[in-house]
Amino acid sequence: MANQYEKLVAQKAHLKKKMERENFKLRQSKYYENRQARKVRSRRLIQKGALLEKYFQADNLSVEQTEELLKIFADYVNAHKPNKLKHD
């Protein structure tokens, strides 16, 4: 009886370690996915910022000045945006 109890205790410890490994793998996978999503978003924002500077010649403007410039044209651009570019 004691031998069977020891086996069960050992099995429980083994299963607990296995669960901890699986939880670690899951957390690591989620971290990797989040990191990849952040990289994709950062790349997209950098590319759009570069286009903004290129077409609006805004490379010498501060962040606040750039925002003011975009506010001026936002209503017009959104109202005249082609249907293929609308996200709604």
JSON list of C-alpha atoms in Angstrom, two decimals, residues 4-61:
[
{"chain": "A", "resi": 4, "resn": "GLN", "atom": "CA", "xyz": [1.44, 2.42, -4.35]},
{"chain": "A", "resi": 5, "resn": "TYR", "atom": "CA", "xyz": [1.16, 5.69, -2.43]},
{"chain": "A", "resi": 6, "resn": "GLU", "atom": "CA", "xyz": [4.77, 6.54, -3.26]},
{"chain": "A", "resi": 7, "resn": "LYS", "atom": "CA", "xyz": [4.10, 5.84, -6.93]},
{"chain": "A", "resi": 8, "resn": "LEU", "atom": "CA", "xyz": [1.09, 8.15, -6.87]},
{"chain": "A", "resi": 9, "resn": "VAL", "atom": "CA", "xyz": [3.11, 10.90, -5.16]},
{"chain": "A", "resi": 10, "resn": "ALA", "atom": "CA", "xyz": [5.88, 10.51, -7.75]},
{"chain": "A", "resi": 11, "resn": "GLN", "atom": "CA", "xyz": [3.33, 10.53, -10.57]},
{"chain": "A", "resi": 12, "resn": "LYS", "atom": "CA", "xyz": [1.76, 13.69, -9.15]},
{"chain": "A", "resi": 13, "resn": "ALA", "atom": "CA", "xyz": [5.17, 15.40, -8.99]},
{"chain": "A", "resi": 14, "resn": "HIS", "atom": "CA", "xyz": [5.92, 14.31, -12.56]},
{"chain": "A", "resi": 15, "resn": "LEU", "atom": "CA", "xyz": [2.58, 15.64, -13.82]},
{"chain": "A", "resi": 16, "resn": "LYS", "atom": "CA", "xyz": [3.10, 18.91, -11.95]},
{"chain": "A", "resi": 17, "resn": "LYS", "atom": "CA", "xyz": [6.48, 19.40, -13.63]},
{"chain": "A", "resi": 18, "resn": "LYS", "atom": "CA", "xyz": [4.94, 18.56, -16.99]},
{"chain": "A", "resi": 19, "resn": "MET", "atom": "CA", "xyz": [2.19, 21.16, -16.42]},
{"chain": "A", "resi": 20, "resn": "GLU", "atom": "CA", "xyz": [4.79, 23.76, -15.47]},
{"chain": "A", "resi": 21, "resn": "ARG", "atom": "CA", "xyz": [6.74, 23.05, -18.68]},
{"chain": "A", "resi": 22, "resn": "GLU", "atom": "CA", "xyz": [3.60, 23.32, -20.79]},
{"chain": "A", "resi": 23, "resn": "ASN", "atom": "CA", "xyz": [2.60, 26.58, -19.07]},
{"chain": "A", "resi": 24, "resn": "PHE", "atom": "CA", "xyz": [6.07, 27.96, -19.74]},
{"chain": "A", "resi": 25, "resn": "LYS", "atom": "CA", "xyz": [5.83, 26.96, -23.41]},
{"chain": "A", "resi": 26, "resn": "LEU", "atom": "CA", "xyz": [2.42, 28.63, -23.65]},
{"chain": "A", "resi": 27, "resn": "ARG", "atom": "CA", "xyz": [3.68, 31.86, -22.05]},
{"chain": "A", "resi": 28, "resn": "GLN", "atom": "CA", "xyz": [6.73, 31.81, -24.30]},
{"chain": "A", "resi": 29, "resn": "SER", "atom": "CA", "xyz": [4.56, 31.32, -27.38]},
{"chain": "A", "resi": 30, "resn": "LYS", "atom": "CA", "xyz": [2.26, 34.20, -26.41]},
{"chain": "A", "resi": 31, "resn": "TYR", "atom": "CA", "xyz": [5.28, 36.43, -25.77]},
{"chain": "A", "resi": 32, "resn": "TYR", "atom": "CA", "xyz": [6.69, 35.55, -29.20]},
{"chain": "A", "resi": 33, "resn": "GLU", "atom": "CA", "xyz": [3.37, 36.27, -30.93]},
{"chain": "A", "resi": 34, "resn": "ASN", "atom": "CA", "xyz": [3.02, 39.62, -29.13]},
{"chain": "A", "resi": 35, "resn": "ARG", "atom": "CA", "xyz": [6.60, 40.51, -29.98]},
{"chain": "A", "resi": 36, "resn": "GLN", "atom": "CA", "xyz": [6.02, 39.72, -33.65]},
{"chain": "A", "resi": 37, "resn": "ALA", "atom": "CA", "xyz": [2.81, 41.78, -33.69]},
{"chain": "A", "resi": 38, "resn": "ARG", "atom": "CA", "xyz": [4.66, 44.73, -32.14]},
{"chain": "A", "resi": 39, "resn": "LYS", "atom": "CA", "xyz": [7.40, 44.44, -34.75]},
{"chain": "A", "resi": 40, "resn": "VAL", "atom": "CA", "xyz": [4.85, 44.44, -37.57]},
{"chain": "A", "resi": 41, "resn": "ARG", "atom": "CA", "xyz": [3.06, 47.45, -36.11]},
{"chain": "A", "resi": 42, "resn": "SER", "atom": "CA", "xyz": [6.32, 49.35, -35.55]},
{"chain": "A", "resi": 43, "resn": "ARG", "atom": "CA", "xyz": [7.41, 48.70, -39.14]},
{"chain": "A", "resi": 44, "resn": "ARG", "atom": "CA", "xyz": [4.05, 49.88, -40.46]},
{"chain": "A", "resi": 45, "resn": "LEU", "atom": "CA", "xyz": [4.18, 53.07, -38.38]},
{"chain": "A", "resi": 46, "resn": "ILE", "atom": "CA", "xyz": [7.71, 53.82, -39.52]},
{"chain": "A", "resi": 47, "resn": "GLN", "atom": "CA", "xyz": [6.76, 53.33, -43.16]},
{"chain": "A", "resi": 48, "resn": "LYS", "atom": "CA", "xyz": [3.70, 55.57, -42.83]},
{"chain": "A", "resi": 49, "resn": "GLY", "atom": "CA", "xyz": [5.73, 58.21, -41.03]},
{"chain": "A", "resi": 50, "resn": "ALA", "atom": "CA", "xyz": [8.28, 58.15, -43.84]},
{"chain": "A", "resi": 51, "resn": "LEU", "atom": "CA", "xyz": [5.51, 58.60, -46.41]},
{"chain": "A", "resi": 52, "resn": "LEU", "atom": "CA", "xyz": [4.08, 61.49, -44.40]},
{"chain": "A", "resi": 53, "resn": "GLU", "atom": "CA", "xyz": [7.45, 63.22, -44.33]},
{"chain": "A", "resi": 54, "resn": "LYS", "atom": "CA", "xyz": [7.99, 62.55, -48.03]},
{"chain": "A", "resi": 55, "resn": "TYR", "atom": "CA", "xyz": [4.67, 63.81, -49.40]},
{"chain": "A", "resi": 56, "resn": "PHE", "atom": "CA", "xyz": [3.98, 66.60, -46.90]},
{"chain": "A", "resi": 57, "resn": "GLN", "atom": "CA", "xyz": [7.62, 67.65, -46.56]},
{"chain": "A", "resi": 58, "resn": "ALA", "atom": "CA", "xyz": [7.14, 67.35, -42.82]},
{"chain": "A", "resi": 59, "resn": "ASP", "atom": "CA", "xyz": [10.61, 66.20, -41.85]},
{"chain": "A", "resi": 60, "resn": "ASN", "atom": "CA", "xyz": [11.37, 69.52, -40.17]},
{"chain": "A", "resi": 61, "resn": "LEU", "atom": "CA", "xyz": [8.06, 69.68, -38.25]}
]
